[in-house]
Amino acid sequence: MNAWIRKSVRMLTPYTPGEQPKRPDRVIKLNTNENPYPPSPQVARAWREFDPRLLRLYPDPLCGRIRARIARLHRCDPAQVFVGNGGDEILMLCSRAFAEDGGSVGYFDPSYSLYPVLADIRGLKKKPVELGPDYDWRMPSGYRASVFFLTTPNAPTGIQYPRAVVEAFCRTFPGVVVLDEAYVDFARDNYMDLALCRDNALVLRSLSKSYSLAGLRVGYAVGPRPLIGALFKIKDSYNLDRLSQALALAALSDVAHMRRNTRKIVATRERLARTLLDMGCAVYPSDSNFLWVRPAGISAATLFRRLRERRIMIRYFAGRRTGRCVRITVGTDAETDAMIQAWKGLTA
Amino acid sequence: MNAWIRKSVRMLTPYTPGEQPKRPDRVIKLNTNENPYPPSPQVARAWREFDPRLLRLYPDPLCGRIRARIARLHRCDPAQVFVGNGGDEILMLCSRAFAEDGGSVGYFDPSYSLYPVLADIRGLKKKPVELGPDYDWRMPSGYRASVFFLTTPNAPTGIQYPRAVVEAFCRTFPGVVVLDEAYVDFARDNYMDLALCRDNALVLRSLSKSYSLAGLRVGYAVGPRPLIGALFKIKDSYNLDRLSQALALAALSDVAHMRRNTRKIVATRERLARTLLDMGCAVYPSDSNFLWVRPAGISAATLFRRLRERRIMIRYFAGRRTGRCVRITVGTDAETDAMIQAWKGLTA
């Protein structure tokens, strides 16, 4: 016990990121939803053209060029766009901007396990909403919170909620809805239009998954000017470094490359889903770059552990709602085949 | 008025960073304390050797290699080292980790104007301490706060406080002391030893100034394990991207380059100080890479404005304690000479 440290921080159980091995080239890494394909050649080109001597100068604090590019992509005004040091920075800023002390944070259970941590750091009330038996949408009538983090497609289940329920929720929820669309480029639909027409909804996007840039830490939010303006007021002045700005701009200028990669991943995902169904697993319908799977003939925890012994990393979340399943990132076809072969070896 | 936005954020006057021109090559830029010399050739080398395809993978969330390097530099344990997305991220995390709701933030006036903003964001009490007439140390007896941000050498004055008073303050202050040593590599002394022997003191360092890496956004904190551990608990998981980690490690492996550059800047600073004294200005003793100067025969505001018309940028802070002075970053000898020549043209 250290009295200098704020009580909510002393008591905090911090977020645990997925394992990042020191030598990723020695494993088949299907545990943290990274893209198996490299980023756009435009990123490598921007890299070569960058002059590292420029690093002596501060970056643009407002990320003007990237925001202009994103505004064009989504047909909105740059004042409706915020760019952050990864989507996580934006989620953190939302937890600080949209709830008073004594306020509350809403989110589905299960969903991204960072949300309750963000509530705990500020000492806000947590108001989790338990999903249905198949992780489908359930919302108690009259439900209220200061801010609701709505991951769609959801993690770790991969399920995208139907447009009608999301739209109705944004209309009736009394607080701010943060539509966390980190995985949306692998989905059939997206809800950007809600952020562009409603006063209380933001959409969060990430370059980590679909743009193959998890290592760069760039995410963005789009939404109504006042909410976006609030994020700008409380962000660190220079939250995105010069390199990240240059390379993110290059990636966002080659959406075609991203689309080709996401199409390949979706094709592998569907093939993998059919294989797992043939093996007797329960496979939840995924609109993301991962599958949420209840294995047959082996427990989820054992499967996770024994694949790991064979240097194949997938993700296992202990707990009542998650402990019977594993989350498998969709890799290349070869990685997927190797994982299936090892799995079959365990259950044969 | 937007009821979705937290009141403290609605009311907030945000921090205003110094002007960052779109074409820095067209101005003499002496306004935001950047280093006029490029970073170590090791940074350019790490740059060339980096494989941008690796950006598809998440970075090391714990910055293990950089922390090991910093621990060797300061002869401490990596568990005593935190690395952040610029010093500003660390200051923000300190404001969140070391004060309860209803707590208070202390700092000198004038000092880094981010500190009161960090207090306002959280709705903490601000307890500024007015410096003496020559910006010298003044501390009321029995002064208390949850956390005190102590910039030494101070900004915008450049003055390093004497070791004895800083040491005594850390010993008697009941809260956490954050010794913000962003400019210390240009100073005669440093107080790292206080962070390594006391329970309630952290030292903050930055790669922005002395290592010529303002564009990269890397800072670090050194101090007692429990305080460092608290920062780790509340940081964003992947707060430092892969590139920043690789290039910061390269920079920290070439301290000799940094020392050569800081020696050059200190020599230019002393030459510039003598010139300004000869011109009748009041020049405060600087242990930093800038000078705090009260001009003679022209007001600070006019000097700032008229140099700017000539594409020479220095910094002016309006206000009772700061409005009679300007802050001039020490550039190259040529930049310094050009600035002096333009200045003389205004007062001739």
XYZ file of C-alpha atoms in Angstrom:
696
model
C 0.000 0.000 0.000
C 1.484 3.296 -1.146
C -0.478 6.367 -0.080
C 0.968 8.479 -2.903
C -0.868 6.413 -5.479
C -4.530 7.172 -6.120
C -6.758 4.507 -4.603
C -8.522 3.613 -7.873
C -5.079 2.976 -9.404
C -3.836 0.936 -6.435
C -6.947 -1.260 -6.637
C -6.863 -1.521 -10.427
C -6.529 -4.800 -12.260
C -4.889 -3.486 -15.419
C -5.703 -4.545 -18.953
C -3.628 -7.520 -20.117
C -2.643 -7.338 -23.767
C -2.202 -10.555 -25.739
C 1.222 -12.154 -25.638
C 3.781 -10.544 -27.971
C 6.638 -13.025 -28.468
C 10.174 -11.698 -28.793
C 10.697 -13.693 -31.991
C 7.379 -13.604 -33.895
C 9.088 -15.243 -36.889
C 9.426 -18.469 -34.868
C 5.726 -18.910 -34.133
C 2.426 -19.007 -35.980
C 0.871 -15.961 -34.394
C -2.913 -16.023 -34.462
C -3.525 -14.454 -31.040
C -3.847 -10.659 -31.376
C -5.759 -10.103 -34.625
C -2.855 -8.781 -36.626
C -3.047 -8.787 -40.403
C -0.878 -11.552 -41.952
C -0.109 -9.423 -45.017
C 2.275 -6.452 -45.131
C 0.986 -2.873 -45.367
C 0.653 -1.064 -48.706
C 3.821 -0.592 -50.789
C 2.995 3.115 -50.441
C 3.938 2.809 -46.765
C 7.357 1.368 -47.662
C 7.736 4.158 -50.218
C 6.827 6.910 -47.723
C 9.333 5.229 -45.417
C 12.140 5.436 -47.957
C 11.293 9.042 -48.811
C 11.172 10.229 -45.219
C 14.175 12.263 -44.081
C 15.059 11.155 -40.526
C 16.785 14.495 -39.930
C 13.304 16.030 -39.823
C 12.738 14.175 -36.569
C 14.430 17.054 -34.772
C 11.239 19.104 -35.367
C 7.901 18.675 -33.600
C 5.118 17.048 -35.639
C 1.903 18.760 -36.711
C -0.114 18.770 -33.461
C -3.416 18.654 -35.390
C -2.525 15.887 -37.920
C -3.927 18.157 -40.636
C -3.014 16.098 -43.701
C -4.280 12.787 -42.345
C -7.508 14.373 -41.153
C -8.101 15.920 -44.582
C -7.555 12.501 -46.158
C -9.931 10.770 -43.723
C -12.522 13.502 -44.251
C -12.415 12.807 -47.989
C -12.737 9.054 -47.407
C -15.859 9.474 -45.308
C -17.250 12.602 -47.012
C -17.193 14.790 -43.953
C -15.387 17.851 -42.641
C -11.874 17.584 -41.090
C -13.380 19.169 -37.946
C -15.324 15.913 -37.575
C -12.128 13.837 -37.483
C -9.765 13.091 -34.592
C -6.560 11.058 -34.976
C -5.000 9.217 -32.048
C -2.000 7.149 -30.973
C -3.929 3.938 -31.641
C -7.620 3.444 -31.052
C -6.825 2.860 -27.370
C -5.802 6.494 -26.878
C -9.155 7.589 -28.306
C -11.095 5.196 -26.047
C -9.172 6.560 -23.062
C -9.931 10.151 -24.083
C -13.634 9.273 -24.513
C -13.696 7.834 -20.985
C -12.325 11.161 -19.773
C -14.388 13.522 -21.922
C -17.894 12.086 -21.797
C -18.514 11.160 -18.151
C -18.609 13.355 -15.062
C -17.001 12.129 -11.831
C -19.597 9.731 -10.445
C -20.784 8.891 -13.968
C -20.886 5.478 -15.569
C -19.478 3.459 -18.442
C -21.553 0.929 -20.391
C -20.398 -1.967 -22.546
C -21.426 -5.493 -23.460
C -20.189 -8.585 -21.660
C -18.228 -10.123 -23.251
C -16.568 -7.403 -25.279
C -13.221 -5.594 -25.384
C -11.890 -6.021 -21.851
C -10.269 -2.576 -21.838
C -13.614 -0.818 -21.220
C -14.057 -1.798 -17.537
C -10.401 -0.891 -16.937
C -10.995 2.613 -18.320
C -13.968 2.945 -15.961
C -11.913 1.720 -12.997
C -9.054 4.139 -13.662
C -11.473 7.054 -13.325
C -13.480 5.400 -10.536
C -16.636 5.493 -12.684
C -19.496 3.034 -12.228
C -19.406 0.028 -14.536
C -22.682 -0.935 -16.175
C -21.989 -4.080 -18.212
C -24.847 -5.499 -20.262
C -24.832 -9.281 -20.597
C -25.229 -10.481 -24.171
C -27.668 -13.276 -25.065
C -26.792 -16.984 -25.009
C -25.270 -16.790 -28.488
C -23.666 -13.418 -27.776
C -26.563 -11.685 -29.484
C -27.873 -8.208 -28.679
C -29.692 -7.784 -25.337
C -30.443 -4.365 -23.911
C -32.560 -3.830 -20.771
C -35.278 -1.238 -21.307
C -34.521 2.112 -19.742
C -30.779 1.324 -19.631
C -28.667 4.435 -18.945
C -24.958 5.297 -18.733
C -22.784 8.349 -19.419
C -21.025 6.667 -22.317
C -21.483 3.281 -24.007
C -18.645 1.510 -25.797
C -20.287 -0.553 -28.511
C -17.888 -2.798 -30.408
C -19.389 -3.833 -33.709
C -18.290 -6.250 -35.030
C -17.822 -7.318 -31.426
C -14.642 -8.815 -29.978
C -13.983 -11.573 -29.089
C -17.100 -12.934 -30.813
C -16.778 -11.386 -34.289
C -20.520 -10.700 -34.415
C -21.802 -7.509 -36.033
C -25.065 -6.280 -34.524
C -27.959 -5.610 -36.911
C -28.264 -2.079 -38.225
C -31.802 -1.627 -36.927
C -30.930 -2.339 -33.287
C -27.787 -0.201 -33.349
C -29.671 2.671 -34.936
C -32.516 2.423 -32.422
C -30.032 2.239 -29.550
C -28.214 5.415 -30.653
C -31.594 7.169 -30.925
C -32.815 6.271 -27.433
C -29.603 6.042 -25.367
C -29.256 9.223 -23.280
C -25.425 9.352 -23.325
C -22.627 9.192 -25.893
C -22.335 6.024 -28.005
C -18.810 5.143 -29.143
C -19.185 2.723 -32.066
C -15.868 0.894 -31.945
C -15.473 -0.329 -35.532
C -11.883 -1.576 -35.280
C -12.849 -4.668 -37.309
C -15.391 -3.174 -39.655
C -13.365 -3.464 -42.863
C -13.912 -7.237 -42.635
C -17.693 -6.806 -42.256
C -20.639 -6.597 -44.610
C -21.933 -3.292 -43.253
C -20.666 -0.298 -41.268
C -22.342 2.401 -39.205
C -20.277 5.442 -40.120
C -23.464 7.170 -41.300
C -24.791 7.156 -37.721
C -21.778 9.148 -36.515
C -22.287 11.597 -39.370
C -25.961 12.287 -38.727
C -26.368 11.948 -34.951
C -25.250 14.319 -32.168
C -24.353 11.605 -29.661
C -22.478 8.971 -31.690
C -18.807 8.606 -32.649
C -17.260 5.944 -34.839
C -13.791 4.671 -33.996
C -11.582 3.120 -36.676
C -8.116 1.617 -36.498
C -5.257 1.160 -38.953
C -4.029 -1.819 -36.892
C -6.040 -4.590 -38.485
C -7.264 -3.903 -42.009
C -4.346 -1.598 -42.930
C -1.716 -3.997 -41.452
C -0.294 -1.303 -39.179
C -0.675 -2.554 -35.590
C 2.951 -1.575 -35.015
C 2.366 2.043 -36.007
C -0.376 2.959 -33.494
C -2.867 5.008 -35.467
C -6.606 5.124 -34.975
C -9.210 7.755 -35.728
C -12.641 8.893 -34.640
C -15.340 10.493 -36.768
C -18.389 12.228 -35.379
C -20.139 15.467 -34.499
C -17.899 18.544 -34.151
C -18.574 19.189 -30.437
C -17.616 15.661 -29.366
C -14.554 15.633 -31.625
C -13.624 19.085 -30.301
C -13.765 17.782 -26.725
C -11.198 15.079 -27.592
C -8.885 17.711 -29.078
C -9.085 19.800 -25.897
C -7.751 17.044 -23.661
C -5.313 15.172 -25.900
C -1.541 15.464 -25.491
C -0.381 18.269 -27.789
C 1.801 16.159 -30.042
C 0.088 12.810 -29.739
C 1.160 11.437 -33.122
C 4.799 11.463 -34.169
C 6.091 12.614 -37.575
C 6.752 9.131 -38.888
C 3.374 7.777 -37.906
C 1.725 10.733 -39.593
C 3.686 10.231 -42.817
C 3.149 6.476 -42.977
C -0.522 6.585 -41.954
C -1.161 9.115 -44.715
C 0.476 6.770 -47.220
C -1.636 3.829 -46.033
C -4.865 5.838 -46.185
C -3.989 6.848 -49.732
C -4.041 3.213 -50.853
C -7.433 1.935 -49.757
C -7.385 -0.485 -52.714
C -4.467 -2.407 -51.164
C -6.351 -2.655 -47.877
C -9.470 -3.918 -49.670
C -7.515 -6.614 -51.533
C -6.014 -7.866 -48.254
C -9.306 -7.834 -46.376
C -10.963 -9.792 -49.221
C -8.239 -12.432 -49.018
C -8.651 -12.663 -45.248
C -12.438 -12.938 -45.507
C -12.037 -15.794 -48.026
C -9.631 -17.618 -45.676
C -11.987 -16.964 -42.767
C -14.912 -18.583 -44.567
C -12.809 -21.580 -45.580
C -11.545 -21.970 -42.002
C -15.078 -21.675 -40.625
C -16.292 -24.506 -42.890
C -13.335 -26.709 -41.858
C -14.038 -26.125 -38.161
C -17.733 -26.846 -38.641
C -16.779 -30.110 -40.370
C -14.658 -30.912 -37.307
C -17.768 -30.555 -35.143
C -16.894 -27.187 -33.601
C -19.402 -24.436 -32.931
C -18.340 -21.454 -35.025
C -19.984 -18.081 -34.492
C -20.773 -15.967 -37.564
C -17.837 -13.575 -37.955
C -17.677 -10.156 -39.582
C -14.102 -9.666 -38.420
C -10.599 -11.047 -39.032
C -10.978 -13.738 -36.370
C -13.252 -16.619 -35.471
C -14.864 -17.357 -32.119
C -14.977 -21.125 -31.812
C -16.150 -23.731 -29.291
C -13.920 -26.738 -29.953
C -15.222 -30.314 -30.102
C -13.546 -33.147 -28.220
C -11.043 -30.914 -26.405
C -11.504 -28.077 -23.954
C -10.717 -24.536 -25.078
C -8.055 -24.135 -22.386
C -6.337 -27.398 -23.325
C -6.438 -26.605 -27.030
C -4.883 -23.198 -26.368
C -2.123 -24.694 -24.210
C -1.257 -27.591 -26.460
C -1.167 -25.492 -29.624
C 1.099 -23.074 -27.793
C 3.493 -25.938 -27.005
C 3.647 -26.418 -30.772
C 4.416 -22.699 -31.258
C 0.958 -21.892 -32.535
C -0.566 -18.991 -30.621
C -4.323 -18.450 -30.434
C -6.243 -16.553 -27.728
C -8.023 -17.936 -24.703
C -10.031 -15.803 -22.261
C -10.850 -17.572 -18.981
C -14.261 -16.758 -17.519
C -17.888 -17.877 -17.389
C -18.944 -16.344 -20.718
C -15.706 -16.876 -22.620
C -13.893 -19.912 -21.182
C -15.499 -22.526 -23.454
C -14.269 -20.847 -26.652
C -11.056 -19.743 -28.299
C -10.473 -16.758 -30.557
C -8.461 -17.534 -33.667
C -7.047 -14.742 -35.798
C -7.345 -15.456 -39.510
C -3.808 -15.728 -40.875
C -2.563 -16.711 -44.300
C -3.922 -19.896 -45.851
C -0.665 -21.674 -44.958
C -0.794 -20.564 -41.308
C -4.431 -21.588 -41.083
C -3.699 -25.006 -42.569
C -0.783 -25.575 -40.180
C -2.983 -24.655 -37.225
C -5.741 -27.035 -38.344
C -3.266 -29.854 -38.906
C -1.811 -29.421 -35.399
C -5.327 -29.247 -33.924
C -6.372 -32.451 -35.680
C -3.266 -34.102 -34.260
C -4.464 -33.250 -30.744
C -7.977 -34.658 -31.135
C -7.231 -37.693 -33.322
C -23.209 24.044 -24.274
C -23.238 20.307 -24.894
C -24.446 18.224 -21.963
C -22.672 15.097 -23.222
C -19.302 16.677 -22.591
C -17.935 16.632 -19.052
C -18.172 20.053 -17.460
C -14.449 20.343 -16.655
C -13.741 19.704 -20.359
C -16.382 22.175 -21.565
C -14.878 24.872 -19.327
C -11.290 23.976 -20.186
C -8.887 26.426 -21.783
C -6.653 23.908 -23.527
C -2.876 24.049 -23.714
C -1.629 25.974 -26.744
C 1.504 24.520 -28.286
C 3.994 26.827 -29.999
C 3.396 27.555 -33.656
C 4.553 24.792 -36.030
C 4.869 26.284 -39.522
C 3.945 24.139 -42.524
C 7.282 24.943 -44.174
C 9.888 25.084 -41.393
C 12.640 25.334 -44.016
C 11.398 28.832 -44.905
C 11.756 30.311 -41.427
C 14.363 30.618 -38.708
C 12.578 28.611 -36.073
C 13.622 29.524 -32.553
C 10.218 29.201 -30.887
C 9.743 25.655 -29.549
C 13.152 24.643 -28.193
C 13.978 22.165 -30.911
C 17.577 21.116 -31.435
C 19.111 22.726 -34.566
C 21.288 19.671 -35.231
C 20.091 16.344 -36.626
C 19.831 13.252 -34.418
C 22.617 10.673 -34.196
C 23.640 8.896 -37.416
C 22.686 5.741 -35.496
C 19.060 6.888 -35.801
C 19.349 7.144 -39.586
C 21.017 3.732 -39.591
C 18.271 2.117 -37.489
C 15.861 3.777 -39.888
C 17.460 2.190 -42.943
C 17.657 -1.202 -41.256
C 14.041 -1.245 -40.119
C 11.738 -3.476 -42.135
C 8.430 -1.615 -42.637
C 6.644 -4.942 -43.178
C 7.097 -5.533 -39.436
C 4.611 -2.729 -38.844
C 1.825 -5.278 -39.265
C 2.746 -6.619 -35.778
C 2.042 -4.932 -32.448
C 5.034 -3.360 -30.700
C 6.473 -4.523 -27.378
C 3.934 -3.115 -24.870
C 6.621 -2.818 -22.177
C 9.398 -1.192 -24.277
C 11.789 -3.757 -22.806
C 14.903 -2.966 -24.835
C 14.731 0.810 -24.354
C 14.067 0.427 -20.644
C 17.072 -1.875 -20.277
C 19.206 0.716 -22.072
C 17.932 3.583 -19.894
C 18.467 1.489 -16.761
C 22.111 1.002 -17.757
C 22.508 4.737 -18.437
C 21.234 5.684 -14.990
C 22.478 2.600 -13.090
C 19.079 1.447 -11.938
C 16.676 -1.421 -12.510
C 14.385 -1.523 -15.602
C 11.453 -1.742 -13.141
C 12.346 1.838 -12.195
C 11.931 3.059 -15.787
C 8.778 4.055 -17.686
C 8.795 5.083 -21.363
C 6.070 7.300 -22.818
C 4.773 8.836 -26.031
C 6.631 12.070 -25.280
C 7.135 13.554 -21.850
C 3.611 14.985 -22.082
C 2.056 11.514 -21.885
C 3.999 10.858 -18.690
C 2.932 14.176 -17.146
C -0.685 13.335 -18.012
C -0.358 9.886 -16.444
C 1.197 11.431 -13.295
C -1.765 13.803 -13.009
C -4.038 10.753 -13.090
C -2.023 8.411 -10.872
C -0.907 10.588 -7.968
C -3.954 12.658 -6.990
C -7.339 11.547 -5.687
C -10.501 13.238 -6.957
C -10.589 16.473 -4.960
C -6.791 16.501 -4.733
C -4.459 19.232 -5.929
C -1.656 19.935 -8.375
C 1.288 22.197 -7.522
C 3.676 23.992 -9.859
C 5.617 27.223 -10.079
C 4.319 30.330 -11.808
C 5.678 30.861 -14.394
C 6.516 27.359 -15.531
C 5.335 24.868 -18.168
C 1.777 25.996 -18.883
C 0.558 22.428 -19.398
C 0.432 21.745 -15.632
C -2.692 23.828 -14.827
C -4.404 22.317 -17.886
C -3.752 18.802 -16.567
C -5.296 19.870 -13.235
C -8.309 21.400 -14.981
C -8.983 18.299 -17.083
C -9.345 16.254 -13.909
C -11.069 19.049 -11.983
C -8.266 19.075 -9.383
C -7.391 22.142 -7.320
C -4.559 24.241 -8.724
C -1.960 25.407 -6.232
C 0.506 27.583 -8.174
C 3.506 28.965 -6.281
C 4.699 32.358 -7.455
C 8.420 32.522 -8.082
C 10.528 35.413 -6.766
C 11.124 38.677 -8.670
C 13.957 37.113 -10.680
C 12.065 33.829 -11.073
C 14.028 32.403 -8.168
C 12.812 29.695 -5.774
C 10.042 30.684 -3.338
C 8.106 28.109 -1.363
C 5.581 29.022 1.355
C 6.169 27.100 4.558
C 3.733 24.259 5.109
C 2.843 24.169 1.391
C 0.947 20.995 0.442
C -0.399 19.418 -2.759
C -1.024 15.878 -4.034
C 1.641 16.186 -6.705
C 4.123 18.937 -7.573
C 5.484 19.412 -11.092
C 8.924 20.900 -10.644
C 10.614 21.882 -13.906
C 14.334 22.225 -13.408
C 15.861 23.829 -15.379
C 12.604 25.764 -15.461
C 10.766 26.845 -18.619
C 10.400 29.516 -19.876
C 13.145 30.990 -17.655
C 15.968 28.471 -18.154
C 16.870 28.643 -14.472
C 17.991 25.493 -12.632
C 17.124 25.551 -8.936
C 19.954 24.900 -6.471
C 20.445 21.312 -5.397
C 20.042 22.074 -1.693
C 16.564 23.610 -2.044
C 15.316 20.878 -4.398
C 16.625 18.191 -2.082
C 15.050 19.809 0.981
C 11.762 20.247 -0.870
C 11.595 16.548 -1.860
C 12.310 15.634 1.769
C 9.563 17.772 3.289
C 6.850 17.847 0.596
C 4.062 15.438 1.568
C 3.085 14.436 -1.990
C 4.818 13.174 -5.140
C 7.458 15.420 -6.718
C 7.828 15.102 -10.493
C 11.216 16.576 -11.391
C 10.684 17.555 -15.010
C 14.230 17.549 -16.402
C 13.359 17.955 -20.086
C 16.233 20.451 -20.458
C 18.753 18.968 -18.060
C 21.298 17.822 -20.636
C 22.099 21.517 -21.184
C 22.601 22.105 -17.431
C 25.529 21.892 -15.031
C 23.821 19.522 -12.616
C 20.954 17.019 -12.558
C 18.809 15.505 -9.825
C 18.436 11.942 -11.053
C 19.960 10.737 -7.776
C 16.937 12.099 -5.876
C 14.572 9.906 -7.906
C 16.824 6.918 -7.247
C 17.011 7.322 -3.475
C 13.638 8.820 -2.483
C 10.193 7.189 -2.335
C 8.234 10.223 -3.514
C 10.272 11.641 -6.420
C 10.318 10.857 -10.135
C 12.595 12.334 -12.772
C 11.205 12.962 -16.237
C 13.498 13.107 -19.269
C 12.800 13.762 -22.926
C 14.472 12.820 -26.194
C 12.911 15.905 -27.823
C 15.568 18.477 -27.040
C 19.031 17.088 -26.347
C 18.614 14.008 -28.588
C 17.103 16.066 -31.468
C 13.986 13.890 -31.609
C 11.001 16.192 -30.951
C 9.307 14.612 -33.974
C 9.549 11.099 -32.540
C 7.674 11.606 -29.224
C 9.705 9.701 -26.678
C 10.184 10.603 -23.035
C 10.933 8.539 -19.968
C 10.538 8.589 -16.208
C 12.860 7.111 -13.608
C 11.940 6.616 -9.978
C 10.797 4.268 -7.234
C 9.184 1.010 -8.385
C 5.726 1.634 -6.862
C 5.291 5.010 -8.592
C 6.640 3.661 -11.904
C 4.362 0.634 -11.510
C 1.346 2.922 -11.111
C 2.121 4.576 -14.463
C 2.318 1.166 -16.138
C -1.091 0.201 -14.752
C -2.903 3.111 -16.402
C -0.994 3.624 -19.645
C -2.412 2.607 -23.030
C -1.203 -0.942 -23.725
C 0.841 -0.145 -26.794
C 1.770 3.461 -26.107
C 4.984 3.496 -28.151
C 5.027 2.317 -31.746
C 7.619 -0.037 -33.248
C 9.505 2.652 -35.122
C 9.752 4.980 -32.165
C 11.075 2.128 -30.073
C 13.706 1.199 -32.656
C 14.868 4.773 -33.284
C 14.826 5.810 -29.616
C 16.984 2.811 -28.779
C 19.460 3.870 -31.471
C 19.572 7.426 -30.128
C 20.082 6.274 -26.535
C 22.956 4.096 -27.721
C 24.866 7.156 -28.950
C 24.997 9.439 -25.930
C 28.316 10.808 -27.218
C 26.564 12.371 -30.227
C 24.016 13.987 -27.926
C 26.803 15.348 -25.689
C 28.666 16.852 -28.658
C 25.495 18.628 -29.812
C 24.571 19.921 -26.374
C 28.120 21.276 -25.905
C 27.829 23.167 -29.206
C 24.447 24.577 -28.174
C 25.731 25.635 -24.748
C 28.647 27.441 -26.427
C 26.257 29.272 -28.782
C 23.974 30.061 -25.843
C 26.796 31.707 -23.905
C 27.900 33.712 -26.936
C 24.299 34.830 -27.569
C 23.843 35.775 -23.909
C 26.929 38.021 -24.025
C 25.718 39.670 -27.233
C 22.294 40.379 -25.732
C 23.845 41.756 -22.548
C 25.978 44.057 -24.710
C 22.747 45.211 -26.374
C 21.429 46.247 -22.957
C 18.984 43.348 -22.516
C 18.377 41.584 -19.231
C 19.378 37.934 -19.757
C 18.527 35.346 -17.121
C 21.122 32.684 -16.337
C 20.176 29.672 -18.469
C 20.867 25.977 -17.916
C 18.754 25.060 -20.926
C 18.746 25.343 -24.735
C 16.970 28.702 -24.668
C 17.378 32.170 -23.199
C 14.805 34.201 -21.282
C 15.425 37.796 -22.215
C 13.952 41.208 -21.408
C 14.702 43.308 -24.509
C 16.003 46.884 -24.328
C 14.462 49.697 -26.387
C 11.614 47.572 -27.761
C 8.767 45.756 -26.048
C 8.798 41.969 -25.960
C 5.491 41.773 -27.840
C 6.696 44.119 -30.593
C 10.012 42.313 -30.934
C 8.204 38.998 -31.267
C 5.806 40.365 -33.894
C 8.358 42.216 -35.983
C 10.827 39.320 -36.050
C 7.971 37.093 -37.118
C 7.285 39.425 -40.064
C 10.890 38.714 -41.044
C 10.274 34.953 -40.781
C 12.177 34.628 -37.530
C 10.108 32.856 -34.905
C 10.771 33.274 -31.190
C 8.298 32.742 -28.334
C 6.229 35.316 -26.503
C 3.957 34.526 -23.553
C 1.486 37.294 -22.684
C 0.807 37.755 -18.969
C 1.877 39.669 -15.876
C 4.906 37.538 -15.039
C 6.001 36.725 -18.599
C 4.885 39.538 -20.917
C 8.030 41.651 -20.599
C 10.327 38.886 -21.846
C 10.801 36.645 -24.848
C 12.061 33.084 -24.949
C 14.655 32.424 -27.630
C 15.648 28.893 -28.550
C 19.372 28.548 -29.163
C 19.807 27.593 -32.813
C 22.932 27.215 -34.899
C 25.469 30.036 -34.830
C 24.207 31.193 -38.243
C 20.569 31.251 -37.121
C 21.511 33.099 -33.968
C 23.508 35.679 -35.926
C 20.653 36.226 -38.396
C 18.232 36.737 -35.516
C 20.537 39.249 -33.817
C 21.071 41.139 -37.055
C 17.318 41.432 -37.659
C 16.786 42.494 -34.029
C 19.444 45.204 -34.309
C 17.700 46.444 -37.447
C 14.521 46.958 -35.411
C 16.109 48.961 -32.600
C 18.694 50.954 -34.582
